[in-house]
CSV table of C-alpha atoms in Angstrom, one decimal:
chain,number,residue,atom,x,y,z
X,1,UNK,CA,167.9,69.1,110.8
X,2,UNK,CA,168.0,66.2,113.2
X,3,UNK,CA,165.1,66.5,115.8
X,4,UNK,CA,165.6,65.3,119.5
X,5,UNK,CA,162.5,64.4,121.7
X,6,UNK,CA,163.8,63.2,125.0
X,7,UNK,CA,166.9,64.3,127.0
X,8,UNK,CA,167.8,60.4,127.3
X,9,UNK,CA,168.6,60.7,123.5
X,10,UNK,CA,170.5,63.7,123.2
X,11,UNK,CA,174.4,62.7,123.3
X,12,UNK,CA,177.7,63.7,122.1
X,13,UNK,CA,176.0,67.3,120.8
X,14,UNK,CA,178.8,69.5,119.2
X,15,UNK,CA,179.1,72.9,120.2
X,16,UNK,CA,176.5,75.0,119.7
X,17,UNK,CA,174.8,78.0,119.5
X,18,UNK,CA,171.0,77.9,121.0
X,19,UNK,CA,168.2,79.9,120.3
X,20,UNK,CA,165.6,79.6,123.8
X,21,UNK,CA,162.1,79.7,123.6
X,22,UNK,CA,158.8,78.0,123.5
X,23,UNK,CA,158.7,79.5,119.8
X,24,UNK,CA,154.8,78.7,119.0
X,25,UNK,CA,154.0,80.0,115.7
X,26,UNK,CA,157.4,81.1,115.1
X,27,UNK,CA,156.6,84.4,114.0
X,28,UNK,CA,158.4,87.1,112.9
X,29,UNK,CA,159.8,87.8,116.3
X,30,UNK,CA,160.9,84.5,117.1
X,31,UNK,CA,162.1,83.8,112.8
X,32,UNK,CA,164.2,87.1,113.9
X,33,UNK,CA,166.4,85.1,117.1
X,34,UNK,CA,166.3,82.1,115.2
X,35,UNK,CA,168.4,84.0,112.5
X,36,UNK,CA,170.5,86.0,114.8
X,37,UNK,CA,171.9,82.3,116.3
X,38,UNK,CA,172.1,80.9,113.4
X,39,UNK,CA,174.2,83.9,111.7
X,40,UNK,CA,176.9,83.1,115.0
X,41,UNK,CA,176.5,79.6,114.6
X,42,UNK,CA,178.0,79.7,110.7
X,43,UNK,CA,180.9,82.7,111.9
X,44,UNK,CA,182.3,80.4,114.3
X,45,UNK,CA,181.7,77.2,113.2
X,46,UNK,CA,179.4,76.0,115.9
X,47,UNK,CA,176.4,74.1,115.7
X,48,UNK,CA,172.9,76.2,114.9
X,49,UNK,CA,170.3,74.5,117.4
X,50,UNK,CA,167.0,75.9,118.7
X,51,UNK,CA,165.5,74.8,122.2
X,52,UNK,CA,162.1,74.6,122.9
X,53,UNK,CA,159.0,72.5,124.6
X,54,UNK,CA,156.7,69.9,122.6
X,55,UNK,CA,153.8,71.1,124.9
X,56,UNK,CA,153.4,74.4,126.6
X,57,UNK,CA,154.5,75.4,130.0
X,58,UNK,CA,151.7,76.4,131.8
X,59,UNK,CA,150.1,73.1,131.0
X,60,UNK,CA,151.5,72.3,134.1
X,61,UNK,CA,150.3,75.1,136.4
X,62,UNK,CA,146.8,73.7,137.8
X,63,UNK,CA,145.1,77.2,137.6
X,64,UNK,CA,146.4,78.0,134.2
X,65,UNK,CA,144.3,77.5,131.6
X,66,UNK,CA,145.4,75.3,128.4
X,67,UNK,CA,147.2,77.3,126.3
X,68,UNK,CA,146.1,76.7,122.2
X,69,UNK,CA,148.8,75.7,120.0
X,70,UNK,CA,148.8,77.6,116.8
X,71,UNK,CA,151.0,74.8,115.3
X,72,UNK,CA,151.4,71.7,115.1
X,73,UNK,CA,154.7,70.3,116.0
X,74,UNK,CA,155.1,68.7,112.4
X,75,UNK,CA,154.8,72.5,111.0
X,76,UNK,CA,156.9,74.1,113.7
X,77,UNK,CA,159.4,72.0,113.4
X,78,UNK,CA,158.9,72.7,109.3
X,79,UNK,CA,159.2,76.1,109.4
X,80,UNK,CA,162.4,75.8,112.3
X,81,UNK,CA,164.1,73.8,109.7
X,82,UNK,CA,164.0,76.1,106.9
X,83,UNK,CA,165.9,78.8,109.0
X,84,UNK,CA,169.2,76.5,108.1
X,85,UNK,CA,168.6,75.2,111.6
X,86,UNK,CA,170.9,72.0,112.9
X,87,UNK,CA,169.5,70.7,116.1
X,88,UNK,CA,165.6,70.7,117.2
X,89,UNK,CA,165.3,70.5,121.0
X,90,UNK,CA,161.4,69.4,120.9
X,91,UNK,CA,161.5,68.0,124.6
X,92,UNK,CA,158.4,67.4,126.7
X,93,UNK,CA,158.1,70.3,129.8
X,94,UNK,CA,157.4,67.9,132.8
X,95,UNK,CA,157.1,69.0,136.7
X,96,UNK,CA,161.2,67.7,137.1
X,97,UNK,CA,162.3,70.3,134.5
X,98,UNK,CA,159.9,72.9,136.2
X,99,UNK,CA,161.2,72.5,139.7
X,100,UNK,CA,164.8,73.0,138.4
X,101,UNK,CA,166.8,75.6,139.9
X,102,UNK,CA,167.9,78.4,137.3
X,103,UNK,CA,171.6,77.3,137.8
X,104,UNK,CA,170.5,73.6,137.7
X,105,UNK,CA,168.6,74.6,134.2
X,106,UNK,CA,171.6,76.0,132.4
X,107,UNK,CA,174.2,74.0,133.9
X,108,UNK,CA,172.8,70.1,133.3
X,109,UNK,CA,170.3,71.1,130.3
X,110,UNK,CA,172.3,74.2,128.4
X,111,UNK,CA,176.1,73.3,129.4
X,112,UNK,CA,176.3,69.6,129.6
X,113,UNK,CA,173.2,68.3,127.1
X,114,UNK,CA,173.2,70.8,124.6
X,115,UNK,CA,177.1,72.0,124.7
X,116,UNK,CA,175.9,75.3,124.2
X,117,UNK,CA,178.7,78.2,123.6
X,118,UNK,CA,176.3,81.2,123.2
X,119,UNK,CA,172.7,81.6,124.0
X,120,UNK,CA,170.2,83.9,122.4
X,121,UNK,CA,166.4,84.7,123.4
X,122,UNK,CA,163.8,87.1,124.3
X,123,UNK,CA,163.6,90.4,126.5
X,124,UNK,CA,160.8,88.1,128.6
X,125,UNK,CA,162.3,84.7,128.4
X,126,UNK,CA,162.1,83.0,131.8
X,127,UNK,CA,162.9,79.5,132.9
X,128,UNK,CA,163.6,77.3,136.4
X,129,UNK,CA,162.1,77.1,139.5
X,130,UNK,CA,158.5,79.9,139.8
X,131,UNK,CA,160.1,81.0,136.2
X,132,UNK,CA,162.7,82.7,138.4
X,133,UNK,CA,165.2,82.4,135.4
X,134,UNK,CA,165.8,85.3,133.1
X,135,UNK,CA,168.4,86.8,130.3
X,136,UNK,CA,170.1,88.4,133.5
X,137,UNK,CA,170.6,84.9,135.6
X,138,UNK,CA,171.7,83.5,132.0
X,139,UNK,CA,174.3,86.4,131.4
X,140,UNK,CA,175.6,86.0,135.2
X,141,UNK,CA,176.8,81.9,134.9
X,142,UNK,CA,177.9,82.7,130.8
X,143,UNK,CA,180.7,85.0,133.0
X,144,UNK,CA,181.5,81.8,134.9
X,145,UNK,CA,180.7,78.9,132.1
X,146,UNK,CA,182.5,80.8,129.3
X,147,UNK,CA,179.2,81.1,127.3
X,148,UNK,CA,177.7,84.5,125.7
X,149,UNK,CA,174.1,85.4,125.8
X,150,UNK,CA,172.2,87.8,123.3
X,151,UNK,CA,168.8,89.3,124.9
X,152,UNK,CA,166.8,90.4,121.9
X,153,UNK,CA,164.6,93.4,122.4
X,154,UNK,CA,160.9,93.5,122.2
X,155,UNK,CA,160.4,92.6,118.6
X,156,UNK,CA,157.8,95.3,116.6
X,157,UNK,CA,155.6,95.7,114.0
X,158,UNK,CA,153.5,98.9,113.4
X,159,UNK,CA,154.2,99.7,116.6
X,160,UNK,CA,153.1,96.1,118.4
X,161,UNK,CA,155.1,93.7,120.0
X,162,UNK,CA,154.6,90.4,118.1
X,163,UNK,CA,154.1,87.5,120.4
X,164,UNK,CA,152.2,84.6,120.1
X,165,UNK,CA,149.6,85.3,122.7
X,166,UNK,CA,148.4,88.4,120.3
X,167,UNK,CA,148.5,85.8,117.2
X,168,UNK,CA,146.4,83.5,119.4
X,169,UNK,CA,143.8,86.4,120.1
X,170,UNK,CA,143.8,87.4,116.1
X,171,UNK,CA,142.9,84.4,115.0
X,172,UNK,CA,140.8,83.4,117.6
X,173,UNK,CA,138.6,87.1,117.0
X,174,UNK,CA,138.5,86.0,113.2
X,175,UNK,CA,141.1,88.9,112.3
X,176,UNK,CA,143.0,86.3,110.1
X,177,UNK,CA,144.5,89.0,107.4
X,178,UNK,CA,146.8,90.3,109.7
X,179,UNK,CA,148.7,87.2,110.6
X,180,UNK,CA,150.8,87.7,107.9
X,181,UNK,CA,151.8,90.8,108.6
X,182,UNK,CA,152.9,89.2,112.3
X,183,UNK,CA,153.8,85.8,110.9
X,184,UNK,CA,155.4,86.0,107.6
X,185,UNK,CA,152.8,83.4,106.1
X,186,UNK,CA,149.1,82.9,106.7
X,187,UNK,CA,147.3,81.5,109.1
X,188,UNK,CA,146.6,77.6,108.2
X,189,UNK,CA,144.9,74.2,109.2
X,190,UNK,CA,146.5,71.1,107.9
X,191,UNK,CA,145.4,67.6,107.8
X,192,UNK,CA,143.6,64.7,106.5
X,193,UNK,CA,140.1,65.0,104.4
X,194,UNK,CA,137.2,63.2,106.0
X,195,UNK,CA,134.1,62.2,105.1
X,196,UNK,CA,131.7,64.6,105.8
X,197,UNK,CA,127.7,64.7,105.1
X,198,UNK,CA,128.2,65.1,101.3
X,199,UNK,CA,125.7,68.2,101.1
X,200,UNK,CA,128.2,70.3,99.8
X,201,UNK,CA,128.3,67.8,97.3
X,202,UNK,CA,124.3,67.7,96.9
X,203,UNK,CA,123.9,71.5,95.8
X,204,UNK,CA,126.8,71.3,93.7
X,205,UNK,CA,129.5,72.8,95.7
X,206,UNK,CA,131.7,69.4,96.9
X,207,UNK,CA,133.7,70.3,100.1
X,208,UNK,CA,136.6,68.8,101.4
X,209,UNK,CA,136.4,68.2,104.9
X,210,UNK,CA,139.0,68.9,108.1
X,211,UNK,CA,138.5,67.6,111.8
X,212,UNK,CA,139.3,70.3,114.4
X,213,UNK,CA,142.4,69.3,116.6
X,214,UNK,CA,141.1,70.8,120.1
X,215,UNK,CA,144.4,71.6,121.4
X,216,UNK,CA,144.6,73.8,118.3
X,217,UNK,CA,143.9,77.7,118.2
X,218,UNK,CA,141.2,78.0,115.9
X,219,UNK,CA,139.1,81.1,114.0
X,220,UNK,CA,135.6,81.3,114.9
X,221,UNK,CA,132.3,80.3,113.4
X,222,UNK,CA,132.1,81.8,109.4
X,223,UNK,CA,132.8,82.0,106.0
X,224,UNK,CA,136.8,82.8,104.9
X,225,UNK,CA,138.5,83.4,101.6
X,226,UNK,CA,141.5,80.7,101.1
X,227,UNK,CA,143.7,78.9,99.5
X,228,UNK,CA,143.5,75.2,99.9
X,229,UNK,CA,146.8,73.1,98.8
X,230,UNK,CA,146.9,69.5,97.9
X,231,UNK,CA,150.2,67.7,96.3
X,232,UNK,CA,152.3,70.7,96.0
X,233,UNK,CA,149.6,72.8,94.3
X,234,UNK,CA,148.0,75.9,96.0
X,235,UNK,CA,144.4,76.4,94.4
X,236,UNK,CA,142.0,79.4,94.9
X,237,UNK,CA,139.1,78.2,98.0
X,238,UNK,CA,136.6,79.5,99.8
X,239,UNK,CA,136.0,77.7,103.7
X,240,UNK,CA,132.9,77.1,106.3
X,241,UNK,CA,134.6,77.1,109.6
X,242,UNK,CA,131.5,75.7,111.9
X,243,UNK,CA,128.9,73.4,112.6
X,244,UNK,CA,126.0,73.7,109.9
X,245,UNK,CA,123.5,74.4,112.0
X,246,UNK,CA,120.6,74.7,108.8
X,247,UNK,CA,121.4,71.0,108.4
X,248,UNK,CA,121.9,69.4,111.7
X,249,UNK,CA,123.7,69.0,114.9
X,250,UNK,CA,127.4,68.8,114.1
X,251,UNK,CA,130.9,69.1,115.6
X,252,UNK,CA,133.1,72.2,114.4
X,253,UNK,CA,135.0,71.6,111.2
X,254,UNK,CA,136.9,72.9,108.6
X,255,UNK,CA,134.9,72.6,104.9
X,256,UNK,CA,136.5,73.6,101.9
X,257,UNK,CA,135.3,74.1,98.7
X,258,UNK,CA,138.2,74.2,96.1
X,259,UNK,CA,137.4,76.4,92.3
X,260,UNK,CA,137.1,74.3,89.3
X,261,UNK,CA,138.6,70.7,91.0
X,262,UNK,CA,137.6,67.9,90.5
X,263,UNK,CA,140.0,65.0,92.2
X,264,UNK,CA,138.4,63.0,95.0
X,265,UNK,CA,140.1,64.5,98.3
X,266,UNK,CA,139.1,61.7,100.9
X,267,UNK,CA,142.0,60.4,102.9
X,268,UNK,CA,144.7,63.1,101.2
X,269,UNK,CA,146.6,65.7,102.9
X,270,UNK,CA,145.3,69.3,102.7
X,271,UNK,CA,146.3,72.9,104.0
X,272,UNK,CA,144.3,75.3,104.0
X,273,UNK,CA,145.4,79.3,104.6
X,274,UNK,CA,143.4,81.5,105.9
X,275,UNK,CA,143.6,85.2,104.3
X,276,UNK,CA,140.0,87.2,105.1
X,277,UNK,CA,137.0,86.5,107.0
X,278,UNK,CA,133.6,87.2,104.7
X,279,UNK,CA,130.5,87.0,107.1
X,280,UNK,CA,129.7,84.8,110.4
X,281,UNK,CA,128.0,81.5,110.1
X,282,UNK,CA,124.4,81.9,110.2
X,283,UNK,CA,121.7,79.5,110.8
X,284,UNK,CA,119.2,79.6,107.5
X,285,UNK,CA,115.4,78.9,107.3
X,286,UNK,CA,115.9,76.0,104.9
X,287,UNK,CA,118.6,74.2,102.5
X,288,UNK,CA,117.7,76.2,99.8
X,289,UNK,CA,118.5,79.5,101.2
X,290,UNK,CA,121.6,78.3,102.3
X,291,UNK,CA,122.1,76.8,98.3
X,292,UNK,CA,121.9,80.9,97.7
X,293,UNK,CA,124.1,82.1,99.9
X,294,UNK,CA,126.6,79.7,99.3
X,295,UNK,CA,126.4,81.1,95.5
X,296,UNK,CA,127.2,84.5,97.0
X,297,UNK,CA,130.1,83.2,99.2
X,298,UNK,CA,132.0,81.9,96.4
X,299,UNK,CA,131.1,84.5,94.2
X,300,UNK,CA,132.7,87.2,96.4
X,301,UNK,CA,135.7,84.5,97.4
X,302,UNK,CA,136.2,84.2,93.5
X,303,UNK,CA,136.1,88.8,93.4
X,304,UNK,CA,139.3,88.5,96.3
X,305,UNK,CA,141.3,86.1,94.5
X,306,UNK,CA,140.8,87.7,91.6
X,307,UNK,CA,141.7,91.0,93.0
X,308,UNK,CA,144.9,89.4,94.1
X,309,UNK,CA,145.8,87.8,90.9
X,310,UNK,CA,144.4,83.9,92.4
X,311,UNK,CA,144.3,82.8,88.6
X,312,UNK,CA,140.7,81.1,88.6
X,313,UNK,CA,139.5,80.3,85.7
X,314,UNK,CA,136.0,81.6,84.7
């Protein structure tokens, strides 16, 4: 998949069929368009691409407030690739693309940047000037521009309409088991292994330790069952999202305390998924109480891998 960035770069682009969308999280929804386009694309031999923003929209409205990513744009861009995608369209949402007309939009973006023959995207896609763009303004130029547009219906699980502001709100409520159901994969947080106050360490249970990104969608406060994977491997954890308040004054971070390892983590890549919430963090009267309860955390963390065949060994 070859990733574009900035308009200026974006040249000579062979017909195409484009999937539109900010697309954060790519959940099952948006995995859905993405293989609708792609399925056209391959039956008439055009070009599989997927446009979408590197930051989000109504970063730019002044009363809006920021808007949490729930990926990073490595891992969207990932997860985009592995739906036999061509062409990433990863271009930054400034106030000149906002003020665009909706004509302007398709015509000098769609048309003559991104040579697009066929269009797909949501029931509530909007774009242009005061988002005055929609599936119907799209449809409207396709009859003059000799393009097709595919509106896809509100997308449903159990009877809810998957979006990304509802993923946003389950994992920011600590709900992080039923992201997968919505997102076809768990909820994670990737990155590099810090040093961190080696107590973990102390009491016998070494950590290995992620910085928050606060432009990030994160769960709250607590204790989660995981699975933490380093080098390819995926091995049975349990995680402290918080700020250890029985030890100290701390910014919130991601601790993970991987069964039966042993390698030195520091300065290494890790992910770490998210699949059950235990209990809330909790400030305790001293180190050793927290000692005990952290003998109970990974005692009922090693009961739910266990229960869902997680392989550790006693």
């Amino acid at each position: 998949m070859k990733i574009f960035e900035t308009l200026e770069e974006i040249k000579d682009i062979e017909p195409s069929a484009v999937a539109l969308g900010n697309f954060d999280g790519v959940h099952l929804g948006h995995q859905e368009l993405i293989r609708q386009m792609v399925k056209t694309a391959r039956e008439r031999n055009l070009k599989a691409a997927v446009f979408t923003f590197s930051n989000h929209p109504k970063d730019l409205l002044p009363k809006e407030k920021k808007v949490k990513n729930i990926l990073s744009r490595k891992e969207k861009a990932q997860i985009i690739e592995s739906l036999d995608v061509d062409y990433l369209f990863n271009i930054e949402f400034t106030k000149a693309i906002m003020s665009m007309e909706p004509v302007d939009f398709i015509k000098k973006l769609l048309l003559d940047k991104f040579s697009m023959k066929a269009a797909f995207c949501g029931f509530n896609y909007h774009f242009g000037y005061k988002a005055q763009g929609n599936p119907d303004v799209l449809r409207n130029v396709g009859l003059e521009e000799d393009f097709d547009v595919t509106e896809m219906s509100a997308y449903k699980i159990k009877g809810n309409i998957v979006s990304s502001s509802m993923i946003r709100t389950l994992i920011a409520s600590g709900q992080v088991e039923k992201c997968m159901t919505y997102m076809g994969r768990h909820y994670s947080i990737g990155g590099e292994v810090v040093v961190g106050n080696r107590l973990g360490r102390k009491l016998g249970f070494p950590t290995s330790n992620l910085v928050i990104d606060p432009s990030m969608v994160t769960p709250p406060n607590g204790v989660y069952v995981t699975y933490c994977t380093y080098n390819g491997v995926r091995y049975p954890s349990v995680t402290n999202v918080g700020i250890k308040p029985t030890v100290g004054h701390y910014n919130k971070n991601v601790e993970t305390h991987i069964f039966n390892f042993d390698k030195e983590l520091y300065g290494k890549h890790i992910e770490v998924e998210f699949l059950e919430k235990t209990r809330d963090e909790v400030k305790f009267d001293s180190v050793r109480d927290l000692s005990e309860q952290i003998v109970r955390d990974c005692r009922e963390a090693k009961a739910f891998h266990d229960k869902i065949g997680g392989n550790i060994e006693k």
